Short mmCIF file of N, CA and C in Angstrom, two decimals:
data_model
loop_
_atom_site.label_atom_id
_atom_site.label_comp_id
_atom_site.label_asym_id
_atom_site.label_seq_id
_atom_site.Cartn_x
_atom_site.Cartn_y
_atom_site.Cartn_z
N MET Q 1 21.96 91.56 39.08
CA MET Q 1 20.12 92.35 38.21
C MET Q 1 20.25 93.51 38.77
N ASN Q 2 19.22 94.84 38.51
CA ASN Q 2 19.19 96.05 39.14
C ASN Q 2 18.33 96.04 40.39
N GLU Q 3 18.84 96.71 41.08
CA GLU Q 3 17.68 96.32 42.80
C GLU Q 3 16.36 97.03 42.44
N GLY Q 4 16.25 97.91 41.04
CA GLY Q 4 14.73 97.98 40.97
C GLY Q 4 14.10 96.93 40.73
N VAL Q 5 14.74 96.10 40.47
CA VAL Q 5 13.69 94.75 40.40
C VAL Q 5 13.11 94.63 41.83
N GLU Q 6 13.46 94.30 42.37
CA GLU Q 6 13.37 94.09 44.13
C GLU Q 6 11.73 94.76 44.72
N TRP Q 7 12.59 96.45 44.36
CA TRP Q 7 11.46 97.31 44.21
C TRP Q 7 9.77 97.33 43.40
N ALA Q 8 10.03 96.76 42.32
CA ALA Q 8 9.22 96.61 41.42
C ALA Q 8 8.24 95.68 41.87
N MET Q 9 9.06 94.30 42.13
CA MET Q 9 8.38 93.10 42.07
C MET Q 9 7.18 94.00 43.96
N HIS Q 10 8.02 94.13 44.89
CA HIS Q 10 7.20 94.59 46.34
C HIS Q 10 6.24 95.27 46.17
N SER Q 11 6.19 96.43 45.04
CA SER Q 11 5.50 97.38 44.57
C SER Q 11 4.55 96.72 44.05
N CYS Q 12 4.18 96.07 43.29
CA CYS Q 12 3.29 94.84 42.19
C CYS Q 12 2.50 94.48 43.56
N VAL Q 13 3.09 93.42 44.26
CA VAL Q 13 2.64 92.77 45.34
C VAL Q 13 1.63 93.70 46.53
N ASN Q 14 1.75 95.24 47.02
CA ASN Q 14 1.12 96.28 47.24
C ASN Q 14 0.24 96.59 46.23
N LEU Q 15 0.39 96.82 45.15
CA LEU Q 15 -0.57 97.24 44.55
C LEU Q 15 -1.55 96.15 44.07
N SER Q 16 -1.35 94.34 44.07
CA SER Q 16 -2.23 93.89 44.21
C SER Q 16 -3.39 93.67 45.25
N TRP Q 17 -3.07 94.25 46.43
CA TRP Q 17 -3.70 94.57 47.77
C TRP Q 17 -4.80 95.62 47.18
N MET Q 18 -4.44 96.04 46.65
CA MET Q 18 -5.38 97.42 46.31
C MET Q 18 -5.98 97.81 44.86
N PRO Q 19 -6.85 96.28 44.36
CA PRO Q 19 -7.59 97.10 43.16
C PRO Q 19 -8.13 98.04 42.99
N GLY Q 20 -7.86 98.33 42.07
CA GLY Q 20 -9.07 99.85 41.58
C GLY Q 20 -8.75 101.01 41.55
N ALA Q 21 -7.35 100.99 42.60
CA ALA Q 21 -7.15 101.93 43.41
C ALA Q 21 -5.65 102.44 43.05
N ALA Q 22 -5.35 103.47 42.81
CA ALA Q 22 -3.87 104.32 42.18
C ALA Q 22 -3.18 104.45 43.45
N VAL Q 23 -2.38 104.39 43.69
CA VAL Q 23 -1.30 104.94 44.46
C VAL Q 23 -0.52 105.45 43.66
N THR Q 24 0.12 106.38 44.22
CA THR Q 24 1.61 107.25 43.47
C THR Q 24 2.39 106.38 44.18
N ALA Q 25 3.71 107.25 42.80
CA ALA Q 25 5.17 106.52 43.33
C ALA Q 25 5.81 107.21 44.40
N LYS Q 26 5.38 108.55 44.81
CA LYS Q 26 6.07 109.23 45.83
C LYS Q 26 5.24 108.05 47.12
N ARG Q 27 4.22 107.69 46.95
CA ARG Q 27 3.30 106.62 48.39
C ARG Q 27 4.18 105.15 48.19
N LEU Q 28 4.22 105.17 47.18
CA LEU Q 28 5.28 103.75 47.41
C LEU Q 28 6.02 103.74 47.40
N ALA Q 29 6.91 104.48 46.78
CA ALA Q 29 8.61 104.81 47.63
C ALA Q 29 8.62 104.85 49.11
N ALA Q 30 7.73 105.92 49.47
CA ALA Q 30 8.04 106.01 50.91
C ALA Q 30 7.25 104.98 52.06
N PHE Q 31 6.50 103.84 51.57
CA PHE Q 31 6.34 102.23 52.36
C PHE Q 31 7.57 101.95 52.75
N TYR Q 32 8.54 102.06 51.83
CA TYR Q 32 10.05 101.31 52.07
C TYR Q 32 10.96 102.33 52.35
N ASP Q 33 10.71 103.63 52.32
CA ASP Q 33 11.26 104.42 52.19
C ASP Q 33 12.60 104.12 50.82
N LEU Q 34 12.04 104.44 49.86
CA LEU Q 34 12.90 104.40 48.59
C LEU Q 34 12.78 105.84 47.87
N PRO Q 35 13.90 105.94 47.25
CA PRO Q 35 14.13 107.11 46.34
C PRO Q 35 12.28 107.39 45.50
N THR Q 36 11.98 108.56 45.50
CA THR Q 36 11.10 108.37 44.91
C THR Q 36 11.06 108.55 43.58
N ALA Q 37 11.80 108.92 43.00
CA ALA Q 37 12.35 109.55 41.20
C ALA Q 37 13.01 108.16 40.86
N TYR Q 38 13.87 107.32 41.58
CA TYR Q 38 13.92 106.15 41.03
C TYR Q 38 13.17 105.07 40.99
N LEU Q 39 12.21 104.89 41.80
CA LEU Q 39 11.27 103.71 41.91
C LEU Q 39 9.82 104.65 40.58
N ASN Q 40 9.59 105.70 40.41
CA ASN Q 40 9.18 106.31 39.40
C ASN Q 40 9.49 105.48 38.30
N LYS Q 41 10.98 105.83 37.78
CA LYS Q 41 11.84 105.33 36.84
C LYS Q 41 11.21 103.22 36.27
N GLN Q 42 11.52 102.99 37.85
CA GLN Q 42 10.74 101.52 37.62
C GLN Q 42 9.68 101.31 37.26
N LEU Q 43 8.47 101.92 38.06
CA LEU Q 43 7.22 101.85 37.76
C LEU Q 43 6.55 102.41 36.34
N GLN Q 44 7.46 103.07 35.67
CA GLN Q 44 7.07 103.69 34.30
C GLN Q 44 7.43 102.79 33.53
N ALA Q 45 8.40 102.03 33.52
CA ALA Q 45 9.35 101.10 32.89
C ALA Q 45 7.95 99.44 32.71
N LEU Q 46 7.42 99.52 33.75
CA LEU Q 46 6.09 98.71 33.98
C LEU Q 46 5.53 98.82 33.22
N THR Q 47 4.96 100.37 33.29
CA THR Q 47 3.94 101.01 32.48
C THR Q 47 3.86 100.43 30.89
N ARG Q 48 5.44 100.98 30.54
CA ARG Q 48 5.38 100.81 29.20
C ARG Q 48 5.25 98.96 28.46
N ALA Q 49 5.91 98.24 29.50
CA ALA Q 49 5.41 96.96 29.50
C ALA Q 49 3.96 96.54 29.71
N GLY Q 50 3.33 96.94 29.99
CA GLY Q 50 1.96 96.81 30.35
C GLY Q 50 1.39 96.13 31.55
N ILE Q 51 2.82 96.13 32.59
CA ILE Q 51 2.11 95.55 33.59
C ILE Q 51 1.32 96.78 34.68
N LEU Q 52 2.16 97.82 34.77
CA LEU Q 52 1.25 99.02 35.41
C LEU Q 52 0.17 99.81 34.18
N THR Q 53 -0.61 100.31 34.62
CA THR Q 53 -1.23 101.21 34.10
C THR Q 53 -1.00 103.24 34.91
N SER Q 54 -0.82 103.68 34.22
CA SER Q 54 -0.58 105.17 35.33
C SER Q 54 -1.98 105.94 34.73
N VAL Q 55 -2.62 106.80 35.93
CA VAL Q 55 -3.91 107.09 36.25
C VAL Q 55 -3.17 108.53 36.79
N SER Q 56 -3.73 109.57 35.87
CA SER Q 56 -3.34 110.92 36.22
C SER Q 56 -4.67 111.48 36.95
N GLY Q 57 -4.30 112.54 37.33
CA GLY Q 57 -5.40 113.73 38.26
C GLY Q 57 -5.35 113.34 39.70
N PRO Q 58 -5.58 113.88 40.55
CA PRO Q 58 -5.81 113.94 42.06
C PRO Q 58 -5.99 112.74 42.56
N LYS Q 59 -6.50 111.68 41.96
CA LYS Q 59 -6.69 110.46 42.73
C LYS Q 59 -5.65 109.48 41.79
N GLY Q 60 -4.44 109.87 40.83
CA GLY Q 60 -3.79 109.36 40.29
C GLY Q 60 -2.74 108.61 40.79
N GLY Q 61 -2.03 107.81 39.98
CA GLY Q 61 -1.20 106.75 40.54
C GLY Q 61 -1.12 105.65 39.59
N PHE Q 62 -0.42 104.92 40.19
CA PHE Q 62 -0.21 103.20 39.48
C PHE Q 62 -1.07 102.26 40.05
N GLN Q 63 -1.62 101.20 39.15
CA GLN Q 63 -2.26 100.25 39.52
C GLN Q 63 -1.95 98.97 38.71
N LEU Q 64 -2.37 98.08 38.97
CA LEU Q 64 -2.24 96.90 37.95
C LEU Q 64 -2.67 96.93 36.84
N ALA Q 65 -2.17 96.56 35.58
CA ALA Q 65 -3.10 96.61 34.32
C ALA Q 65 -3.66 95.07 34.14
N ARG Q 66 -3.04 94.39 34.91
CA ARG Q 66 -3.42 92.92 34.34
C ARG Q 66 -3.65 92.00 36.18
N ASP Q 67 -4.23 91.10 36.16
CA ASP Q 67 -4.84 90.33 36.89
C ASP Q 67 -3.51 90.15 37.83
N PRO Q 68 -3.43 89.73 38.93
CA PRO Q 68 -1.72 89.40 39.29
C PRO Q 68 -1.91 88.28 39.16
N LYS Q 69 -2.47 86.89 38.57
CA LYS Q 69 -2.10 85.67 38.08
C LYS Q 69 -1.41 85.83 37.27
N ASN Q 70 -1.40 87.08 36.15
CA ASN Q 70 -1.40 87.11 34.96
C ASN Q 70 -0.01 88.00 34.79
N ILE Q 71 0.82 88.17 35.92
CA ILE Q 71 2.21 89.17 36.07
C ILE Q 71 2.95 87.82 36.46
N SER Q 72 4.05 87.45 35.74
CA SER Q 72 5.01 86.95 36.18
C SER Q 72 6.26 87.24 36.69
N LEU Q 73 7.03 87.12 37.51
CA LEU Q 73 8.02 87.68 38.06
C LEU Q 73 9.16 87.85 36.73
N LEU Q 74 9.18 86.81 35.99
CA LEU Q 74 10.22 86.91 34.67
C LEU Q 74 9.59 88.36 33.94
N ASP Q 75 8.38 88.46 33.48
CA ASP Q 75 7.76 89.67 33.19
C ASP Q 75 8.20 91.00 34.05
N ILE Q 76 8.17 91.06 34.80
CA ILE Q 76 9.20 92.02 36.02
C ILE Q 76 10.76 92.20 35.62
N VAL Q 77 11.45 91.55 35.90
CA VAL Q 77 12.57 91.61 35.11
C VAL Q 77 12.87 91.89 34.09
N VAL Q 78 12.37 91.40 33.18
CA VAL Q 78 12.29 91.97 31.48
C VAL Q 78 11.99 93.43 31.46
N ALA Q 79 10.92 93.73 32.16
CA ALA Q 79 10.47 95.01 31.64
C ALA Q 79 11.33 96.02 32.82
N ILE Q 80 12.22 95.54 33.95
CA ILE Q 80 13.09 96.75 34.70
C ILE Q 80 14.56 96.46 33.86
N ASP Q 81 15.28 95.04 33.82
CA ASP Q 81 16.34 94.86 33.34
C ASP Q 81 16.75 94.40 31.93
N GLY Q 82 15.55 94.19 31.01
CA GLY Q 82 15.19 94.51 29.90
C GLY Q 82 15.74 92.66 28.93
N PRO Q 83 15.34 92.39 28.25
CA PRO Q 83 15.48 91.04 27.81
C PRO Q 83 16.50 89.89 27.57
N ASP Q 84 17.99 91.18 27.31
CA ASP Q 84 18.89 90.25 27.44
C ASP Q 84 19.08 89.04 28.19
N GLU Q 85 19.87 88.48 27.71
CA GLU Q 85 20.52 86.99 29.19
C GLU Q 85 21.29 87.93 29.75
N ALA Q 86 21.47 86.93 31.15
CA ALA Q 86 22.81 87.34 31.76
C ALA Q 86 24.06 87.39 31.68
N PHE Q 87 24.33 86.33 30.95
CA PHE Q 87 25.59 86.24 30.39
C PHE Q 87 26.09 85.86 28.91
N ARG Q 88 26.28 86.87 28.49
CA ARG Q 88 26.90 87.14 27.11
C ARG Q 88 28.43 86.20 26.65
N CYS Q 89 28.26 85.38 25.85
CA CYS Q 89 29.59 84.56 25.34
C CYS Q 89 30.11 85.59 24.46
N THR Q 90 31.26 86.02 25.00
CA THR Q 90 32.11 87.08 23.50
C THR Q 90 33.18 85.97 22.74
N GLN Q 91 32.74 84.37 22.98
CA GLN Q 91 33.80 83.79 21.98
C GLN Q 91 34.98 83.96 22.11
N ILE Q 92 35.97 83.86 23.35
CA ILE Q 92 37.16 84.27 23.44
C ILE Q 92 37.69 82.79 23.17
N LEU Q 93 37.23 81.93 23.22
CA LEU Q 93 38.02 80.69 22.43
C LEU Q 93 38.70 80.75 21.03
N LYS Q 94 37.77 82.06 20.30
CA LYS Q 94 38.60 82.39 19.12
C LYS Q 94 39.92 82.96 19.40
N ALA Q 95 40.12 83.62 20.24
CA ALA Q 95 41.54 83.77 20.45
C ALA Q 95 42.27 82.87 21.13
N GLY Q 96 41.88 81.95 21.08
CA GLY Q 96 43.20 80.61 21.67
C GLY Q 96 43.78 79.89 20.72
N PRO Q 97 45.23 79.36 21.69
CA PRO Q 97 45.85 78.97 20.47
C PRO Q 97 45.27 77.75 19.61
N ALA Q 98 44.26 76.95 20.29
CA ALA Q 98 43.51 75.82 19.38
C ALA Q 98 42.11 76.22 18.53
N ALA Q 99 42.24 77.73 17.97
CA ALA Q 99 41.00 78.38 17.92
C ALA Q 99 40.51 78.00 16.55
N ASP Q 100 39.21 77.63 16.36
CA ASP Q 100 39.15 77.47 14.71
C ASP Q 100 37.79 78.44 14.31
N PRO Q 101 38.55 79.39 13.42
CA PRO Q 101 37.73 80.51 13.25
C PRO Q 101 36.12 80.24 12.58
N LYS Q 102 36.08 78.78 11.99
CA LYS Q 102 34.77 78.60 11.34
C LYS Q 102 33.59 78.14 12.40
N VAL Q 103 34.18 77.57 13.82
CA VAL Q 103 33.03 77.75 15.09
C VAL Q 103 32.69 78.63 15.74
N ASP Q 104 31.28 78.21 15.54
CA ASP Q 104 30.41 79.56 16.33
C ASP Q 104 30.90 78.90 17.95
N TYR Q 105 31.35 79.14 18.95
CA TYR Q 105 31.88 79.05 19.88
C TYR Q 105 30.80 79.56 21.35
N THR Q 106 29.61 79.85 20.63
CA THR Q 106 28.37 80.47 21.40
C THR Q 106 27.51 79.13 21.91
N LYS Q 107 28.02 78.32 20.63
CA LYS Q 107 27.31 77.14 20.96
C LYS Q 107 28.08 75.66 21.39
N ALA Q 108 29.29 75.80 21.06
CA ALA Q 108 30.26 74.85 21.09
C ALA Q 108 31.05 74.91 22.30
N CYS Q 109 31.08 76.08 22.92
CA CYS Q 109 32.13 76.24 23.91
C CYS Q 109 31.44 75.70 25.16
N LEU Q 110 31.57 74.62 26.30
CA LEU Q 110 30.90 74.23 27.41
C LEU Q 110 30.83 75.47 28.16
N ILE Q 111 31.50 76.19 28.61
CA ILE Q 111 31.02 77.26 29.67
C ILE Q 111 29.71 77.97 28.82
N SER Q 112 29.98 78.31 27.46
CA SER Q 112 28.57 78.99 27.36
C SER Q 112 27.59 78.13 27.31
N GLN Q 113 27.36 76.84 27.17
CA GLN Q 113 26.68 75.64 27.13
C GLN Q 113 25.89 75.58 28.74
N ALA Q 114 26.75 75.38 29.65
CA ALA Q 114 26.38 75.56 30.94
C ALA Q 114 25.71 76.90 31.91
N MET Q 115 25.87 78.16 30.98
CA MET Q 115 25.57 79.47 31.33
C MET Q 115 24.09 80.02 30.68
N ARG Q 116 23.61 79.17 29.52
CA ARG Q 116 22.39 79.16 28.76
C ARG Q 116 22.28 77.80 29.24
N SER Q 117 22.15 76.94 30.18
CA SER Q 117 21.11 76.12 30.42
C SER Q 117 21.00 76.75 31.94
N ALA Q 118 21.53 77.11 32.80
CA ALA Q 118 21.10 78.08 33.98
C ALA Q 118 20.07 79.06 33.90
N GLU Q 119 20.64 79.79 32.74
CA GLU Q 119 19.26 81.13 32.76
C GLU Q 119 18.20 80.15 31.75
N LEU Q 120 18.36 79.16 31.44
CA LEU Q 120 16.52 78.89 30.62
C LEU Q 120 15.87 78.53 32.05
N THR Q 121 16.92 77.84 33.51
CA THR Q 121 16.09 77.16 34.14
C THR Q 121 15.91 78.41 35.25
N TYR Q 122 16.68 79.58 35.63
CA TYR Q 122 16.49 80.79 36.10
C TYR Q 122 14.95 81.45 35.78
N ARG Q 123 14.80 81.59 34.35
CA ARG Q 123 14.10 82.26 33.72
C ARG Q 123 12.25 81.30 33.65
N ARG Q 124 12.88 79.97 33.89
CA ARG Q 124 11.69 79.26 33.47
C ARG Q 124 10.72 79.25 34.92
N GLU Q 125 11.98 78.95 36.29
CA GLU Q 125 11.18 79.76 37.34
C GLU Q 125 10.48 80.91 38.10
N LEU Q 126 11.10 81.89 36.87
CA LEU Q 126 10.67 82.98 36.97
C LEU Q 126 9.58 83.21 36.88
N SER Q 127 9.20 82.79 35.39
CA SER Q 127 7.85 82.94 34.54
C SER Q 127 7.41 81.54 34.85
N SER Q 128 6.89 80.83 35.84
CA SER Q 128 6.00 79.86 36.21
C SER Q 128 5.47 80.66 37.79
N GLN Q 129 6.06 81.75 38.53
CA GLN Q 129 5.69 82.29 39.90
C GLN Q 129 4.83 83.88 39.47
N SER Q 130 3.67 83.87 39.53
CA SER Q 130 3.23 85.70 39.78
C SER Q 130 3.11 86.29 40.54
N ILE Q 131 3.02 87.24 40.55
CA ILE Q 131 2.53 88.27 41.88
C ILE Q 131 1.36 87.45 42.64
N ALA Q 132 0.58 87.10 42.21
CA ALA Q 132 -0.46 86.78 43.07
C ALA Q 132 -0.02 85.27 43.91
N ASP Q 133 1.22 84.52 43.25
CA ASP Q 133 1.43 83.36 44.03
C ASP Q 133 2.14 84.16 44.78
N ILE Q 134 2.96 85.15 44.76
CA ILE Q 134 3.82 85.62 45.69
C ILE Q 134 2.91 86.18 47.26
N ALA Q 135 1.95 87.15 46.44
CA ALA Q 135 1.47 87.26 47.47
C ALA Q 135 0.52 86.45 48.41
N ALA Q 136 0.13 85.33 47.74
CA ALA Q 136 -0.59 84.52 48.43
C ALA Q 136 0.28 83.52 49.52
N ARG Q 137 1.38 83.78 49.22
CA ARG Q 137 2.41 83.17 49.96
C ARG Q 137 2.86 83.99 51.33
N VAL Q 138 3.24 85.49 50.70
CA VAL Q 138 3.15 86.27 52.25
C VAL Q 138 1.73 86.24 53.18
N VAL Q 139 0.88 86.35 52.38
CA VAL Q 139 -0.45 85.83 53.59
C VAL Q 139 -0.36 84.93 54.54
N THR Q 140 0.40 83.90 53.83
CA THR Q 140 0.77 82.48 54.42
C THR Q 140 1.24 83.00 55.78
N HIS Q 141 2.61 84.05 55.77
CA HIS Q 141 3.62 83.79 56.67
C HIS Q 141 3.23 85.50 57.49
N THR Q 142 2.13 86.43 56.91
CA THR Q 142 1.99 87.49 57.70
C THR Q 142 0.53 87.93 57.12
N PRO Q 143 -0.22 87.05 57.85
CA PRO Q 143 -1.99 87.04 57.09
C PRO Q 143 -2.43 88.65 57.50
N GLU Q 144 -2.10 89.44 58.00
CA GLU Q 144 -2.05 90.74 58.36
C GLU Q 144 -1.93 91.46 57.25
N ALA Q 145 -0.83 91.14 55.99
CA ALA Q 145 -0.02 92.23 55.54
C ALA Q 145 -0.96 92.83 54.68
N PRO Q 146 -2.16 92.32 53.71
CA PRO Q 146 -2.96 92.77 52.90
C PRO Q 146 -3.61 94.19 53.14
N ASP Q 147 -4.35 93.85 54.72
CA ASP Q 147 -4.79 95.05 55.32
C ASP Q 147 -4.51 96.09 55.78
N ASN Q 148 -2.33 96.01 56.22
CA ASN Q 148 -2.26 96.62 56.51
C ASN Q 148 -1.74 97.42 55.48
N VAL Q 149 -1.28 96.92 54.06
CA VAL Q 149 -1.04 97.74 53.10
C VAL Q 149 -2.07 98.63 52.72
N ARG Q 150 -3.24 98.41 52.69
CA ARG Q 150 -4.52 99.32 52.25
C ARG Q 150 -4.71 100.18 53.14
N ASN Q 151 -4.74 99.45 54.66
CA ASN Q 151 -4.53 100.84 55.46
C ASN Q 151 -3.81 101.55 55.61
N HIS Q 152 -2.43 101.70 55.42
CA HIS Q 152 -1.19 102.53 54.96
C HIS Q 152 -1.80 103.27 54.17
N PHE Q 153 -2.07 103.06 52.74
CA PHE Q 153 -2.31 103.80 51.55
C PHE Q 153 -3.49 104.46 51.76
N THR Q 154 -4.35 103.57 52.24
CA THR Q 154 -5.86 104.63 52.56
C THR Q 154 -5.86 105.89 53.25
N ASN Q 155 -4.88 105.18 54.57
CA ASN Q 155 -5.29 106.46 55.77
C ASN Q 155 -4.32 107.63 55.38
N LEU Q 156 -3.02 107.21 54.37
CA LEU Q 156 -2.33 108.66 54.08
C LEU Q 156 -3.03 109.79 53.57
N LYS Q 157 -2.69 110.43 53.77
CA LYS Q 157 -2.78 112.29 53.36
C LYS Q 157 -1.89 112.26 51.80
N SER Q 158 -2.30 113.09 51.26
CA SER Q 158 -1.86 113.77 50.09
C SER Q 158 -1.09 112.48 49.04
#
């Protein structure tokens, strides 16, 4: 999985605590000491996916385009890494000694079936958790997190 997925998720959680405020890629990147250009690519991908909006101008930056309850972790993974499954069966069994050229091994192969089942479980779990869910769990562990984020971004110059 692309490391940008982690960066995008953390950025979305932080933006969930900044409703109505736009935060620049530079500021979001500085929060975790990330490369601005690379984080900006991830934020642009989230914008294309309708997860963020990009606001231009002196008070511009990025903000959530939807309620954090309506942004699943799977939405972010798909926006950054694309919709393709992690495991791609190439049907190597067709090259084996007992191969049947008429068989679709993506469906018949037990390894392919196991990997597909795991992928479905993974995607179901990610789709069942929202940015709001994660933000709420962060607050349970670190109650001051939202205020710290708001204060950090509000008190930054430029």
